[in-house]
PDB file of C-alpha atoms in Angstrom:
ATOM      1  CA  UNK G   1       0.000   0.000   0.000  1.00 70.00           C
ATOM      2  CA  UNK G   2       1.151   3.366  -1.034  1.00 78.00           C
ATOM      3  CA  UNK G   3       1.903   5.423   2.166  1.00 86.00           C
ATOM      4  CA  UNK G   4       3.972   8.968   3.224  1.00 91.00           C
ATOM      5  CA  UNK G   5       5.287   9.703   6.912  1.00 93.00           C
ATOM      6  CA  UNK G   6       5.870  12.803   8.115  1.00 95.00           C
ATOM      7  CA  UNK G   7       7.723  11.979  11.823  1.00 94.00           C
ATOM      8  CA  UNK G   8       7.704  15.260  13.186  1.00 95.00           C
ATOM      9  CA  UNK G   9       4.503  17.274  14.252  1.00 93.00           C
ATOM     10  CA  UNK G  10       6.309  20.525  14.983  1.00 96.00           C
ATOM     11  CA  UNK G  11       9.388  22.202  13.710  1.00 97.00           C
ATOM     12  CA  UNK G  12      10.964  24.951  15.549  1.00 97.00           C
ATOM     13  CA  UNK G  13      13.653  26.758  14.026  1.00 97.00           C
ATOM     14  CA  UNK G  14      15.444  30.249  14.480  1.00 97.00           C
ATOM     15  CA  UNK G  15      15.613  32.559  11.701  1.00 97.00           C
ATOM     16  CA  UNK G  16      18.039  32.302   9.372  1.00 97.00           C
ATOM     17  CA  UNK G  17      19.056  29.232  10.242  1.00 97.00           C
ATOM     18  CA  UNK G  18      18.362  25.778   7.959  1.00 97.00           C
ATOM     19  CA  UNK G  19      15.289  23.886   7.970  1.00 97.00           C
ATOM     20  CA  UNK G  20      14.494  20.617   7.547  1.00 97.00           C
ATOM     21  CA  UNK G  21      11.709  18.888   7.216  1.00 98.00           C
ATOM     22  CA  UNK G  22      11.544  14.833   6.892  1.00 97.00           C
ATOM     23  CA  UNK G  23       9.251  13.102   5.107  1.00 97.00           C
ATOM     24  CA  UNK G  24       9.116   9.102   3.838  1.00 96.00           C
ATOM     25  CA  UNK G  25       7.375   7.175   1.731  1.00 93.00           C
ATOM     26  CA  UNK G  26       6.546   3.815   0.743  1.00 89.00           C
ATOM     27  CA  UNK G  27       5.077   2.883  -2.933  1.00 83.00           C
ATOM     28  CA  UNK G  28       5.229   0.398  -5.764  1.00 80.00           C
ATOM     29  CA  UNK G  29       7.023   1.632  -8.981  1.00 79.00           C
ATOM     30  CA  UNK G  30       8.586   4.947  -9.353  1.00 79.00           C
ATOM     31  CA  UNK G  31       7.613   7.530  -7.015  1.00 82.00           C
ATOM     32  CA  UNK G  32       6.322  11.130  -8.080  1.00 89.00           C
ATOM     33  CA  UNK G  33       7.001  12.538  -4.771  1.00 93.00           C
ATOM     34  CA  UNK G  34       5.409  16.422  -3.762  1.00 94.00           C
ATOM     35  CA  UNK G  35       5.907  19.013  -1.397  1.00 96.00           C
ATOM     36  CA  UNK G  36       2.826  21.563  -0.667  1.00 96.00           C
ATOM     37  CA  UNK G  37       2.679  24.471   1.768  1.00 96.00           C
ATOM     38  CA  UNK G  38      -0.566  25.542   3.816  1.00 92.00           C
ATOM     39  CA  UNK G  39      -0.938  29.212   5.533  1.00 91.00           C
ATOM     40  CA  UNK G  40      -3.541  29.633   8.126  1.00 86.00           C
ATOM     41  CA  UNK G  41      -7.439  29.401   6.253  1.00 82.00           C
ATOM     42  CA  UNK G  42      -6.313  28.460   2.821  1.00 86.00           C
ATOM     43  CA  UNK G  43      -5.878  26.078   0.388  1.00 88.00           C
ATOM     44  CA  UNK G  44      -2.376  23.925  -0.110  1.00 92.00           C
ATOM     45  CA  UNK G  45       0.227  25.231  -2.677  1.00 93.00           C
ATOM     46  CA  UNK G  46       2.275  23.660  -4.712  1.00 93.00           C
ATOM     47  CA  UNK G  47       6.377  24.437  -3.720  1.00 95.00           C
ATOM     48  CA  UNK G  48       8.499  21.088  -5.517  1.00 95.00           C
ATOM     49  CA  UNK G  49       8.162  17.642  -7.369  1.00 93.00           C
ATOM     50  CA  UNK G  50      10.293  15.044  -7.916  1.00 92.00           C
ATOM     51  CA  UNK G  51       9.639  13.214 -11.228  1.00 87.00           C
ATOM     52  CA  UNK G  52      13.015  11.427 -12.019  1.00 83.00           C
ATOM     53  CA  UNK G  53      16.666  12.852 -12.502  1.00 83.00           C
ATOM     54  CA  UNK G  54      18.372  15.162 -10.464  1.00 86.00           C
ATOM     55  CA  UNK G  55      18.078  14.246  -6.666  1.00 90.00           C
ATOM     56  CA  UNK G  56      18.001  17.501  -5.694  1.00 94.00           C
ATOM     57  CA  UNK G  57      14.899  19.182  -6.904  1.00 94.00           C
ATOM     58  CA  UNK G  58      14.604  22.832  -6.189  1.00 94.00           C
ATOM     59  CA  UNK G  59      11.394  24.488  -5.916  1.00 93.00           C
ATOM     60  CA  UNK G  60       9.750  27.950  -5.080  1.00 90.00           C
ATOM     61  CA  UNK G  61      10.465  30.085  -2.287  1.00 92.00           C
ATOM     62  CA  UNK G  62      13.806  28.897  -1.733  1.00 94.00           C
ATOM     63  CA  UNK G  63      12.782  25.613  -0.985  1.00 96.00           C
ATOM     64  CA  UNK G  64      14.169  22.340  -2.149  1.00 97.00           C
ATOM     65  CA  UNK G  65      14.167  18.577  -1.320  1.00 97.00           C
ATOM     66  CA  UNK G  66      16.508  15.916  -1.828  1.00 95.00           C
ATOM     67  CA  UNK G  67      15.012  12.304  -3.189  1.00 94.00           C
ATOM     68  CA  UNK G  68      16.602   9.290  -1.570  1.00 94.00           C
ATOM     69  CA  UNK G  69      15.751   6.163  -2.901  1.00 90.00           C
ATOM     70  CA  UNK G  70      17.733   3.961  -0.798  1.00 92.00           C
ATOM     71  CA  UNK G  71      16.564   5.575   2.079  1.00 93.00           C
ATOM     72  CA  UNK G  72      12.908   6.403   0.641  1.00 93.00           C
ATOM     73  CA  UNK G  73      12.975   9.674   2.184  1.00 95.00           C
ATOM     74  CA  UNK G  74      12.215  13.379   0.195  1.00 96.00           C
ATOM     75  CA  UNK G  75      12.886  15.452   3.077  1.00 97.00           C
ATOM     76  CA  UNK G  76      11.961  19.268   2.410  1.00 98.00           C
ATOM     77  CA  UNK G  77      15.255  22.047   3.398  1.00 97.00           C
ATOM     78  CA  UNK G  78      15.962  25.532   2.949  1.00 97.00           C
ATOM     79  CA  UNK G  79      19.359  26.711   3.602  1.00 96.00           C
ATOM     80  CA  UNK G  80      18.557  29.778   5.795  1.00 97.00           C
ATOM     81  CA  UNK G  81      14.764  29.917   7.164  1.00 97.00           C
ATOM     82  CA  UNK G  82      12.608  33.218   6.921  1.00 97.00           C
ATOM     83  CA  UNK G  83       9.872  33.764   9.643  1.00 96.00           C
ATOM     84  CA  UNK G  84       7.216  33.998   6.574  1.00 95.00           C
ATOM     85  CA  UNK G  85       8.463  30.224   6.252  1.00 96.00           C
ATOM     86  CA  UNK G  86       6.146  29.379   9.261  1.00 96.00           C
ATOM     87  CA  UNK G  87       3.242  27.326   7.852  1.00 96.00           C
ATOM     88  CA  UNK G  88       2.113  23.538   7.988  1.00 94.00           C
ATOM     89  CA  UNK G  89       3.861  21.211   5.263  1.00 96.00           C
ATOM     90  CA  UNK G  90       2.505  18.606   3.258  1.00 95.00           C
ATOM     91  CA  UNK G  91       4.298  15.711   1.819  1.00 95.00           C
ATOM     92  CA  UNK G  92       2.465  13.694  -1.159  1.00 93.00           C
ATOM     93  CA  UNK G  93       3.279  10.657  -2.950  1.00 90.00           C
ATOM     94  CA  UNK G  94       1.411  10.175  -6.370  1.00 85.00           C
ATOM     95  CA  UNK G  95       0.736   6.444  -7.316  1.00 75.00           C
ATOM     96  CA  UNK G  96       0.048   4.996 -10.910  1.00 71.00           C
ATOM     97  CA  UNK G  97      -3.824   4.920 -10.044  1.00 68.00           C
ATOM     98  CA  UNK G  98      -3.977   8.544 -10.256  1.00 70.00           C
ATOM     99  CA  UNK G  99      -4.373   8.953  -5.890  1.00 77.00           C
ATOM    100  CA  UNK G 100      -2.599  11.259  -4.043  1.00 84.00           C
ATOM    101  CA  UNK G 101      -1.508  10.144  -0.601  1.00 88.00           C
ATOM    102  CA  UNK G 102      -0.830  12.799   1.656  1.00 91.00           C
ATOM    103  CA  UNK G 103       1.247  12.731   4.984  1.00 91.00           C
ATOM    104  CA  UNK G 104      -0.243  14.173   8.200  1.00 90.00           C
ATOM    105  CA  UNK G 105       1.858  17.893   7.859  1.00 93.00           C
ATOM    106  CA  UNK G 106       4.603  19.089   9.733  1.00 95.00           C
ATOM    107  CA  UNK G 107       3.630  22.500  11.325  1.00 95.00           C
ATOM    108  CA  UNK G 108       7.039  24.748  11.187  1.00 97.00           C
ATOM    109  CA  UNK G 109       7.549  27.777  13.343  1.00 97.00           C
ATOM    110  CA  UNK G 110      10.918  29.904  12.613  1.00 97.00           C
ATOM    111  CA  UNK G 111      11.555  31.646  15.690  1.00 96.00           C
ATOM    112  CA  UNK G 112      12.421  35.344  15.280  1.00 95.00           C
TER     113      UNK G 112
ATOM    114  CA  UNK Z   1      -6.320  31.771 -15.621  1.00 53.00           C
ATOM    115  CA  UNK Z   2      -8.215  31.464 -12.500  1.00 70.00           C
ATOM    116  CA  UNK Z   3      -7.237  29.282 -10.219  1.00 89.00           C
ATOM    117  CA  UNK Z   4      -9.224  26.600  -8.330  1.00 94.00           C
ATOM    118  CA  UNK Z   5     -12.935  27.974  -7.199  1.00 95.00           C
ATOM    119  CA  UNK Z   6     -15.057  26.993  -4.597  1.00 96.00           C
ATOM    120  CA  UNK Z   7     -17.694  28.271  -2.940  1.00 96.00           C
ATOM    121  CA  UNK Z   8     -18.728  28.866  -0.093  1.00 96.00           C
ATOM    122  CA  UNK Z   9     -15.792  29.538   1.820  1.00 95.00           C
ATOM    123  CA  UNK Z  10     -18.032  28.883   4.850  1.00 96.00           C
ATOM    124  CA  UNK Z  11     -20.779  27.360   5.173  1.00 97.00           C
ATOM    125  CA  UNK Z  12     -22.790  26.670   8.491  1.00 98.00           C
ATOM    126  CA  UNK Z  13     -25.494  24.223   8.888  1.00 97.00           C
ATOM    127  CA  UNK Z  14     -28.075  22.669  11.559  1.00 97.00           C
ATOM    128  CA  UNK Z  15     -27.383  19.034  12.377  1.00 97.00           C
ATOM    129  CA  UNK Z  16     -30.257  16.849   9.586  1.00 97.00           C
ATOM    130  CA  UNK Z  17     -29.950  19.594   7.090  1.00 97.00           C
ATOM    131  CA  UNK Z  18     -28.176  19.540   3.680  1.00 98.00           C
ATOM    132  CA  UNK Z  19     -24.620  20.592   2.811  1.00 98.00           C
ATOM    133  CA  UNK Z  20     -23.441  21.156  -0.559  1.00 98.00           C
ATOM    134  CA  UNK Z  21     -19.695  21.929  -1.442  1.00 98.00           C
ATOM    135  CA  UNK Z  22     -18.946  23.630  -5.254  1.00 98.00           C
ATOM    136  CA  UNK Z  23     -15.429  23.674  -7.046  1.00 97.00           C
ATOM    137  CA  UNK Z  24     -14.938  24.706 -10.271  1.00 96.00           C
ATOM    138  CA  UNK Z  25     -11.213  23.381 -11.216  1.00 95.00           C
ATOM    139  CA  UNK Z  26      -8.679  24.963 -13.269  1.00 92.00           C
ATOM    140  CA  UNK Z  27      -9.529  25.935 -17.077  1.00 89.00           C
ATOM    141  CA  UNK Z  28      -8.436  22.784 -19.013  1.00 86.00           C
ATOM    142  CA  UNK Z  29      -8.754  20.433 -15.456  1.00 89.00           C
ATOM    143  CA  UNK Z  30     -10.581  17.567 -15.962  1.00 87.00           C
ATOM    144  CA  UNK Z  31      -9.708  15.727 -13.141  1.00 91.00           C
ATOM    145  CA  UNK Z  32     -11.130  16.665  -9.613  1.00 94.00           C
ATOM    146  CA  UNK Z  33     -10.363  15.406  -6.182  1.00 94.00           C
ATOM    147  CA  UNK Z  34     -11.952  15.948  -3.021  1.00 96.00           C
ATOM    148  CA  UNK Z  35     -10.336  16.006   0.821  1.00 95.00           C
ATOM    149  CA  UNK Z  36     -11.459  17.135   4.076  1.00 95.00           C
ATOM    150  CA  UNK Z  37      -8.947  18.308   6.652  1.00 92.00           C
ATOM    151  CA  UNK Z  38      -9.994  18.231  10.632  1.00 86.00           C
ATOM    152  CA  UNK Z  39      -8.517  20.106  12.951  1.00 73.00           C
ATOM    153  CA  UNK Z  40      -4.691  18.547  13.829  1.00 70.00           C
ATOM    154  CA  UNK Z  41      -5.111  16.033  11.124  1.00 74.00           C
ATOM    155  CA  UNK Z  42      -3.853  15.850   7.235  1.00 79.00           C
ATOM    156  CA  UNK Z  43      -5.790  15.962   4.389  1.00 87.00           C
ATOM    157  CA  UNK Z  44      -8.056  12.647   3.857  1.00 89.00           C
ATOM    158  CA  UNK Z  45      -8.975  11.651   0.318  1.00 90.00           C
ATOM    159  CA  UNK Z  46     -12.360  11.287  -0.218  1.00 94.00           C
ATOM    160  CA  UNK Z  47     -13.088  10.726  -3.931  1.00 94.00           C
ATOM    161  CA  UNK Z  48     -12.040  11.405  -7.330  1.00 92.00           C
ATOM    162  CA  UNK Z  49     -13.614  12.094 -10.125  1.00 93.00           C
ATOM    163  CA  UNK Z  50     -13.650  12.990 -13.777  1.00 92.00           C
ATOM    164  CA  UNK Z  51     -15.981  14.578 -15.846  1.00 90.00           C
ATOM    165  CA  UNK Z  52     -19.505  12.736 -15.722  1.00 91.00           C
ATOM    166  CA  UNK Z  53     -17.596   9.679 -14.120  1.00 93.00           C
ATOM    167  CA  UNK Z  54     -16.576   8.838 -10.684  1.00 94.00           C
ATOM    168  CA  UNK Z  55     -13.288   7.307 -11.149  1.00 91.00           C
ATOM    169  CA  UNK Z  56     -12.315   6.512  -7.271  1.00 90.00           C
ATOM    170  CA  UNK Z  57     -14.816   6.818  -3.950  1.00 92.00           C
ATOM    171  CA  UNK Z  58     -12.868   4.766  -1.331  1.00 89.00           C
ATOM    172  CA  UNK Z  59     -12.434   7.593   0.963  1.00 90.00           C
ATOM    173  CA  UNK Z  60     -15.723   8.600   1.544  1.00 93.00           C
ATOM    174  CA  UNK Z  61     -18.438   7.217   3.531  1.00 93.00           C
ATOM    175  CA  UNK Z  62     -21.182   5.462   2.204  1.00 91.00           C
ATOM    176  CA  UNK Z  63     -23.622   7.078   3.467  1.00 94.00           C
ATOM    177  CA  UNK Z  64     -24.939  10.645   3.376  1.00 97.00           C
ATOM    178  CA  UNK Z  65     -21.968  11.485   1.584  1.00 97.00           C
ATOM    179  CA  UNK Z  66     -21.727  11.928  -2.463  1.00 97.00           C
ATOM    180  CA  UNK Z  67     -20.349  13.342  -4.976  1.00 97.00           C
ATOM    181  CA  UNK Z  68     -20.666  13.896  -9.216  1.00 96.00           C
ATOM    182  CA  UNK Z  69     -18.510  16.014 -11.880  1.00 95.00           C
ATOM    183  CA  UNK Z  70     -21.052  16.935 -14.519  1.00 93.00           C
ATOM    184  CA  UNK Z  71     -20.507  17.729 -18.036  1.00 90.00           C
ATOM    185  CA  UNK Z  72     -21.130  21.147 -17.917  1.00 90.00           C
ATOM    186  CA  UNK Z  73     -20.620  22.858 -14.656  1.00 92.00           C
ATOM    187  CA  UNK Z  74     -18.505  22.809 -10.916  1.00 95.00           C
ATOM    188  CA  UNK Z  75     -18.099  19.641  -9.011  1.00 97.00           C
ATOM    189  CA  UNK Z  76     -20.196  19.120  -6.022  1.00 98.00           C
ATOM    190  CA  UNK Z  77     -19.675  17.378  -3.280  1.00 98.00           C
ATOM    191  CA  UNK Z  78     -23.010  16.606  -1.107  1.00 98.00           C
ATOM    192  CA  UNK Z  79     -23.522  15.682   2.646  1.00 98.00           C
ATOM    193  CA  UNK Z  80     -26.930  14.790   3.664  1.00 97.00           C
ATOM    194  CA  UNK Z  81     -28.300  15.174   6.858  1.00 97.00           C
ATOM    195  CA  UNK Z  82     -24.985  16.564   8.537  1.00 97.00           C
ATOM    196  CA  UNK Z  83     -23.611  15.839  11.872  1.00 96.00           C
ATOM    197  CA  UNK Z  84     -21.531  17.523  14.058  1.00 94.00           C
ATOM    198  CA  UNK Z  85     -19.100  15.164  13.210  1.00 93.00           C
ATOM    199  CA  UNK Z  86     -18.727  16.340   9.803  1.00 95.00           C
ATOM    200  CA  UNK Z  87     -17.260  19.870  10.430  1.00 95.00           C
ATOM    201  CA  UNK Z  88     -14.057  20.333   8.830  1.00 95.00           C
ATOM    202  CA  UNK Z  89     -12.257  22.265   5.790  1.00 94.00           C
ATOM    203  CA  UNK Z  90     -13.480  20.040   2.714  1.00 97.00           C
ATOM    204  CA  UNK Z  91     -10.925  20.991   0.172  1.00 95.00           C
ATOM    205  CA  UNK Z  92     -10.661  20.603  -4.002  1.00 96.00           C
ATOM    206  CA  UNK Z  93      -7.873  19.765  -5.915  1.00 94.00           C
ATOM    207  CA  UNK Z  94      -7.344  19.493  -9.894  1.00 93.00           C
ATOM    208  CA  UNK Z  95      -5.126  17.793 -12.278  1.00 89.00           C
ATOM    209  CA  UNK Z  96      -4.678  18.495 -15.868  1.00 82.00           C
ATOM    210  CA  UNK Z  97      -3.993  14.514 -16.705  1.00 72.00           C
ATOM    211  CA  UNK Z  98      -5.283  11.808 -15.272  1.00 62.00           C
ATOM    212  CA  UNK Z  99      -1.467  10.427 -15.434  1.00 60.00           C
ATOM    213  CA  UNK Z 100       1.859  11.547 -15.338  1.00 63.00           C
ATOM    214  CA  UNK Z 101       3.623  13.340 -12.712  1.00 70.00           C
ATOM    215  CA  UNK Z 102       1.301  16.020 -12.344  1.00 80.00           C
ATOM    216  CA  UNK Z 103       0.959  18.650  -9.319  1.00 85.00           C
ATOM    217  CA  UNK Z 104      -2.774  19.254  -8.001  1.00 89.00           C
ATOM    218  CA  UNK Z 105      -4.090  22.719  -7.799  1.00 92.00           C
ATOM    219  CA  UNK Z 106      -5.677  23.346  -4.532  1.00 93.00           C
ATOM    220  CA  UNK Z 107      -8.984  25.397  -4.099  1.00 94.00           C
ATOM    221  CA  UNK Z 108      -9.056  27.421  -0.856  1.00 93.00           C
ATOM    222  CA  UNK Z 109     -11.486  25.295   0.969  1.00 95.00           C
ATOM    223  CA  UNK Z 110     -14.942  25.277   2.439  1.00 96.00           C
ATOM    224  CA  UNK Z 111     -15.393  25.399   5.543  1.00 95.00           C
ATOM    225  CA  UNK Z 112     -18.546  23.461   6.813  1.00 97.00           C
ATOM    226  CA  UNK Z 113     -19.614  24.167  10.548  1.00 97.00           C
ATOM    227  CA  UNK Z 114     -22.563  21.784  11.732  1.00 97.00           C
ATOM    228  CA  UNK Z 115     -24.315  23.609  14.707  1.00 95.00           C
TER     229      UNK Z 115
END
């Protein structure tokens, strides 16, 4: 069964300093692996994919995520965090029957 | 382009009365999903459609609960008889493809209190 884990409930961080957020996943076949971000009251947006190549996918925002196959991990980082960063992350693995599977979110909070 | 509709953003109901959930998807979308997001929790899939044809309803209950993508017109999503138990953000997402690696385009959410 297709599945994503996000470990952590809460990220604190200080500004300016690198984020990380972990995420891994578990599917059949090549993964088409997403990161979305969610502000307070609205809808999820779309920040990085990984379809194949590269490893390290870069995205908007700053953002990027490195794919890990061995490992089956896509973990979301940004090399120096911005208070504006603080939101609730979504991981999302895509499977060949169209579904999305989401993870459970990460809430981040960069500390001024 | 406009993005992903729906309306209403909120929507407040008495418990045994009728809820009903709009999204209009991206120009070109054909492909429609719906979630709903509690409080502390991740999204939940709940069904997926494509135009005139339900294409995946695992994720939502059996009862009270459906859902339809007509030819001509938003997607609705339909709760009968609601319960307090079925407050949450009910979200929308569309895809251009129905395969392929691509991203979903998310509506901004209704927000369905049941009093």
């Amino acid at each position: 069964a297709q599945s994503v884990a996000q470990p952590e409930d809460q990220v604190n961080v200080a500004e300016g300093n690198p984020l990380t957020v972990k995420c891994t996943y578990s599917v059949s076949g090549n993964p088409y692996l997403f990161w979305y971000v969610q502000y307070p009251n609205r809808g999820l947006q779309f920040l990085l994919k990984y379809i194949t190549g590269d490893n390290l996918v870069k995205g908007s925002y700053g953002f990027e995520a490195e794919f890990n196959k061995s490992q089956t991990s896509f973990h979301l980082k940004k090399p120096s965090a911005l208070v504006s960063d603080s939101a609730l992350y979504f991981c999302a693995v895509r499977d060949t029957g169209n579904q999305f599977y989401f993870g459970t979110g990460t809430s981040l909070t960069v500390i001024p | 382009n406009a993005g992903v509709m729906q309306n209403p953003r909120h929507l407040v109901r008495r418990r045994g009365q009728e809820a009903r959930l709009r999204c209009s998807p991206m120009k070109g979308h054909s492909h429609v999903y719906w979630y709903r997001q509690l409080p502390e929790e991740g999204l939940k899939f709940m069904v997926y459609l494509q135009k005139e044809n339900i294409i995946d309803e695992s994720g939502m209950p059996k009862e009270r609960f459906s859902a339809e993508f007509p030819k001509e017109g938003p997607s609705i999503l339909r709760i009968q008889q609601v319960v307090r138990g079925d407050s949450a953000a009910y979200f929308c997402a569309s895809t251009v493809t129905s395969g392929g690696a691509d991203e979903q385009f998310f509506g901004p959410g209704t927000r369905l209190t049941v009093l």
